[in-house]
CSV table of C-alpha atoms in Angstrom, one decimal:
chain,number,residue,atom,x,y,z
A,1,MET,CA,0.4,-1.7,-62.6
A,2,HIS,CA,2.4,-2.3,-65.7
A,3,ARG,CA,-1.1,-2.6,-67.7
A,4,PRO,CA,-2.1,1.1,-66.6
A,5,PHE,CA,0.5,2.8,-67.5
A,6,THR,CA,1.0,1.5,-70.8
A,7,ARG,CA,-2.6,2.9,-71.3
A,8,LEU,CA,-1.2,6.2,-70.3
A,9,THR,CA,1.7,6.0,-72.7
A,10,LYS,CA,-0.8,5.0,-75.5
A,11,VAL,CA,-3.0,7.7,-74.9
A,12,LEU,CA,0.1,10.5,-74.8
A,13,ALA,CA,1.5,8.7,-77.6
A,14,ASP,CA,-2.3,9.3,-79.2
A,15,HIS,CA,-2.4,12.8,-79.0
A,16,GLY,CA,1.1,13.3,-79.8
A,17,ALA,CA,3.2,14.4,-76.7
A,18,ARG,CA,7.2,13.4,-78.0
A,19,VAL,CA,8.4,14.3,-74.5
A,20,VAL,CA,7.3,13.5,-70.9
A,21,VAL,CA,8.8,15.1,-67.8
A,22,THR,CA,8.0,12.9,-64.6
A,23,GLY,CA,8.4,13.0,-61.0
A,24,LEU,CA,10.1,9.9,-60.7
A,25,GLY,CA,12.9,9.9,-57.5
A,26,GLY,CA,10.9,13.0,-55.8
A,27,ASP,CA,10.1,10.5,-53.0
A,28,GLU,CA,13.9,9.3,-53.1
A,29,MET,CA,15.4,13.0,-52.8
A,30,VAL,CA,14.0,14.4,-49.8
A,31,ALA,CA,14.0,10.5,-47.8
A,32,LEU,CA,14.8,10.8,-44.5
A,33,SER,CA,18.6,8.9,-43.6
A,34,GLN,CA,19.1,6.3,-41.8
A,35,ASP,CA,21.0,8.8,-38.7
A,36,GLU,CA,17.8,11.2,-39.1
A,37,TYR,CA,14.8,8.3,-38.4
A,38,PRO,CA,16.8,5.2,-37.2
A,39,HIS,CA,14.5,2.4,-38.6
A,40,LYS,CA,14.6,-1.3,-39.2
A,41,SER,CA,16.7,-2.9,-41.3
A,42,MET,CA,15.7,-4.8,-43.9
A,43,GLY,CA,18.1,-7.9,-42.7
A,44,GLU,CA,20.2,-10.6,-44.7
A,45,ILE,CA,19.3,-11.7,-47.7
A,46,SER,CA,18.8,-15.1,-45.6
A,47,ASP,CA,17.0,-14.4,-43.0
A,48,ALA,CA,13.4,-15.9,-42.4
A,49,LEU,CA,13.6,-16.1,-46.0
A,50,PRO,CA,13.6,-20.5,-46.6
A,51,TRP,CA,13.8,-19.8,-50.4
A,52,VAL,CA,16.6,-18.3,-50.8
A,53,GLY,CA,18.6,-21.8,-52.2
A,54,GLN,CA,22.2,-23.5,-50.9
A,55,ARG,CA,24.6,-21.7,-54.3
A,56,ALA,CA,23.2,-18.3,-52.9
A,57,ARG,CA,23.7,-18.7,-49.6
A,58,ALA,CA,26.6,-19.5,-50.0
A,59,ALA,CA,27.5,-16.2,-52.0
A,60,LEU,CA,26.6,-14.4,-49.0
A,61,GLU,CA,30.0,-14.1,-47.5
A,62,TYR,CA,31.2,-12.6,-50.9
A,63,ALA,CA,28.4,-10.3,-51.5
A,64,ASP,CA,30.1,-6.8,-51.4
A,65,ASP,CA,33.4,-7.9,-53.1
A,66,GLY,CA,34.3,-5.7,-55.6
A,67,ILE,CA,30.8,-4.6,-56.5
A,68,ALA,CA,30.6,-0.7,-57.8
A,69,PRO,CA,30.8,2.4,-55.5
A,70,PRO,CA,27.6,3.5,-55.2
A,71,ALA,CA,25.9,5.7,-57.4
A,72,ALA,CA,24.9,9.5,-57.0
A,73,ILE,CA,21.2,8.3,-57.8
A,74,ASN,CA,19.6,5.7,-55.1
A,75,SER,CA,18.8,2.8,-56.2
A,76,MET,CA,15.1,2.4,-56.2
A,77,THR,CA,14.9,5.6,-58.4
A,78,LEU,CA,16.9,3.6,-60.7
A,79,LEU,CA,14.9,0.7,-60.9
A,80,SER,CA,11.8,2.9,-61.4
A,81,LEU,CA,13.8,4.7,-64.3
A,82,GLU,CA,14.5,1.0,-65.7
A,83,THR,CA,11.1,-0.3,-65.6
A,84,THR,CA,8.8,3.5,-67.4
A,85,ALA,CA,12.0,4.3,-69.8
A,86,PRO,CA,11.3,1.3,-72.6
A,87,VAL,CA,7.6,1.4,-72.2
A,88,LEU,CA,7.7,4.9,-73.3
A,89,MET,CA,10.4,4.8,-75.7
A,90,ARG,CA,8.8,2.1,-77.8
A,91,ALA,CA,6.2,4.6,-78.2
A,92,ASP,CA,8.4,7.3,-79.5
A,93,ILE,CA,7.9,9.3,-76.4
A,94,TRP,CA,11.4,10.6,-74.6
A,95,PRO,CA,11.5,10.4,-70.6
A,96,LEU,CA,12.7,13.0,-68.2
A,97,HIS,CA,13.6,12.9,-64.8
A,98,PRO,CA,14.9,16.0,-63.2
A,99,PHE,CA,14.0,14.8,-59.5
A,100,ALA,CA,17.0,12.3,-60.6
A,101,ASP,CA,19.9,14.8,-62.0
A,102,PRO,CA,22.6,14.1,-59.9
A,103,GLY,CA,22.2,18.5,-59.0
A,104,MET,CA,18.8,17.7,-57.4
A,105,VAL,CA,19.9,14.8,-55.4
A,106,GLN,CA,22.5,16.8,-54.0
A,107,LEU,CA,20.3,19.6,-53.1
A,108,GLY,CA,17.9,17.5,-51.7
A,109,GLU,CA,20.8,16.2,-49.0
A,110,TRP,CA,21.6,19.9,-48.5
A,111,LEU,CA,17.5,20.8,-47.6
A,112,PRO,CA,17.1,20.8,-44.1
A,113,MET,CA,15.2,17.9,-41.9
A,114,HIS,CA,12.1,19.6,-41.4
A,115,TRP,CA,12.0,20.4,-45.0
A,116,ARG,CA,12.2,16.8,-46.0
A,117,GLN,CA,10.5,15.2,-43.5
A,118,LEU,CA,6.8,14.0,-44.5
A,119,LYS,CA,7.4,15.8,-48.1
A,120,GLN,CA,7.1,19.1,-46.1
A,121,LEU,CA,8.4,20.9,-49.4
A,122,GLN,CA,6.1,19.2,-51.6
A,123,ARG,CA,3.4,19.6,-50.8
A,124,ARG,CA,4.0,23.3,-49.5
A,125,ARG,CA,5.1,23.7,-53.3
A,126,LEU,CA,1.1,22.1,-54.0
A,127,ALA,CA,-0.6,24.3,-51.4
A,128,SER,CA,1.5,27.1,-53.2
A,129,LEU,CA,-0.1,26.3,-56.4
A,130,GLY,CA,-3.6,25.9,-55.1
A,131,LEU,CA,-4.3,22.5,-54.5
A,132,SER,CA,-6.8,21.5,-51.4
A,133,PRO,CA,-6.1,20.4,-48.1
A,134,ASP,CA,-7.5,16.9,-49.3
A,135,VAL,CA,-3.9,16.7,-51.6
A,136,THR,CA,-1.8,18.3,-49.6
A,137,LYS,CA,-2.2,16.9,-46.6
A,138,SER,CA,-4.6,13.6,-47.7
A,139,ARG,CA,-5.4,11.1,-44.6
A,140,VAL,CA,-4.7,8.1,-46.7
A,141,ARG,CA,-1.2,7.6,-47.5
A,142,GLU,CA,0.1,6.4,-50.5
A,143,SER,CA,1.6,3.1,-50.3
A,144,PHE,CA,1.9,0.0,-53.3
A,145,ALA,CA,1.9,-2.3,-50.2
A,146,GLU,CA,-1.9,-3.3,-50.6
A,147,VAL,CA,-1.4,-3.4,-54.3
A,148,VAL,CA,2.1,-5.9,-54.0
A,149,GLN,CA,-0.3,-7.9,-51.3
A,150,HIS,CA,-3.7,-8.4,-53.9
A,151,SER,CA,-0.5,-9.2,-56.7
A,152,LEU,CA,0.7,-11.9,-54.6
A,153,THR,CA,-2.6,-13.2,-52.6
A,154,THR,CA,-4.0,-13.7,-56.5
A,155,HIS,CA,-2.6,-13.1,-59.9
A,156,ALA,CA,1.1,-14.3,-58.6
A,157,ARG,CA,-0.1,-18.0,-56.7
A,158,GLN,CA,-0.5,-19.0,-61.2
A,159,LEU,CA,2.4,-18.1,-61.8
A,160,PHE,CA,3.9,-19.8,-58.5
A,161,ALA,CA,2.1,-23.2,-59.4
A,162,ARG,CA,3.8,-23.1,-63.2
A,163,MET,CA,7.3,-22.6,-61.8
A,164,LEU,CA,7.4,-25.1,-59.6
A,165,SER,CA,5.9,-26.6,-62.3
A,166,ASP,CA,7.6,-26.9,-65.2
A,167,CYS,CA,10.9,-25.7,-63.4
A,168,SER,CA,13.1,-22.9,-63.1
A,169,PRO,CA,16.3,-21.8,-63.8
A,170,LEU,CA,16.9,-20.3,-60.2
A,171,PHE,CA,16.1,-24.0,-59.3
A,172,ASP,CA,19.0,-25.4,-61.3
A,173,GLU,CA,21.4,-23.2,-60.3
A,174,GLN,CA,20.5,-23.6,-56.9
A,175,LEU,CA,19.4,-19.9,-56.5
A,176,VAL,CA,16.3,-20.8,-55.4
A,177,ASP,CA,15.2,-23.9,-53.3
A,178,PRO,CA,11.8,-25.1,-54.5
A,179,ASP,CA,10.5,-27.0,-51.6
A,180,GLY,CA,11.3,-23.4,-49.6
A,181,LEU,CA,9.5,-21.8,-52.3
A,182,ARG,CA,6.6,-24.3,-52.1
A,183,LEU,CA,6.5,-23.8,-48.4
A,184,ALA,CA,6.6,-19.9,-48.5
A,185,VAL,CA,3.8,-20.0,-51.6
A,186,ARG,CA,2.0,-22.3,-49.1
A,187,ARG,CA,2.3,-19.7,-46.3
A,188,LEU,CA,1.1,-16.8,-48.3
A,189,VAL,CA,-2.0,-19.3,-49.0
A,190,GLU,CA,-3.2,-20.3,-45.7
A,191,GLU,CA,-1.8,-17.8,-43.3
A,192,PRO,CA,-1.9,-13.9,-42.9
A,193,TYR,CA,0.1,-12.0,-45.7
A,194,ARG,CA,3.8,-10.7,-44.0
A,195,GLU,CA,4.9,-7.4,-45.9
A,196,ASP,CA,8.1,-7.7,-44.3
A,197,GLY,CA,9.1,-11.5,-46.0
A,198,ASP,CA,6.2,-12.7,-48.2
A,199,ALA,CA,6.5,-9.2,-50.3
A,200,LEU,CA,10.3,-10.5,-51.5
A,201,LEU,CA,8.4,-13.1,-52.9
A,202,LEU,CA,7.9,-11.0,-55.7
A,203,GLU,CA,11.5,-11.1,-56.6
A,204,VAL,CA,11.6,-14.3,-56.7
A,205,LEU,CA,9.1,-14.3,-59.7
A,206,ASP,CA,11.2,-11.2,-61.3
A,207,LEU,CA,14.3,-13.5,-61.2
A,208,HIS,CA,12.9,-16.6,-62.5
A,209,PHE,CA,11.2,-13.9,-65.5
A,210,ALA,CA,14.6,-12.5,-66.4
A,211,ALA,CA,16.3,-15.4,-66.6
A,212,GLN,CA,14.2,-17.1,-69.0
A,213,ALA,CA,14.2,-14.2,-71.2
A,214,PHE,CA,17.8,-14.4,-71.1
A,215,LEU,CA,18.4,-18.3,-71.4
């Protein structure tokens, strides 16, 4: 996902773009709440995750102690902004995210549920601009689940093998259990992919590379 975005950024820079307006935060702005759309919780971090280390499990009791108050912006939106901003700014492009403005977030919370359900507000806006039902009522729903699955079952296997072979700061600090991670990776290879548990393995790689970069 990163390389196509980098190439797109280069194209924008080559054409003289100095500011780009994104749609980041649009999904979260109209998302339904747990009360409006009850859905299964992601569960505790240690639930059915054999790779969580002993020290990380012990820290769960204090996970909510002294934490910062909730941000006005959805955490997934903030993560998206954090991921895209460095790439754009290194190319001398300043990103603007109107849907991540606190005022827009509050507006989204005020909108009636039937405007937000299945992103009806955005769909109707696109239809008013003349876009066809192929866009506004697409039969294929947008999801990164398939991209994550492909990444984990192909490219990530070599990364995990290298991590287990060369060791990791996460192992040293007992944040990730290497034996549990080895079992999880083996299950990923030998058994059908499970999005609810296997997808979280991406976080292990993210933390591993982050720890290596800073240490």
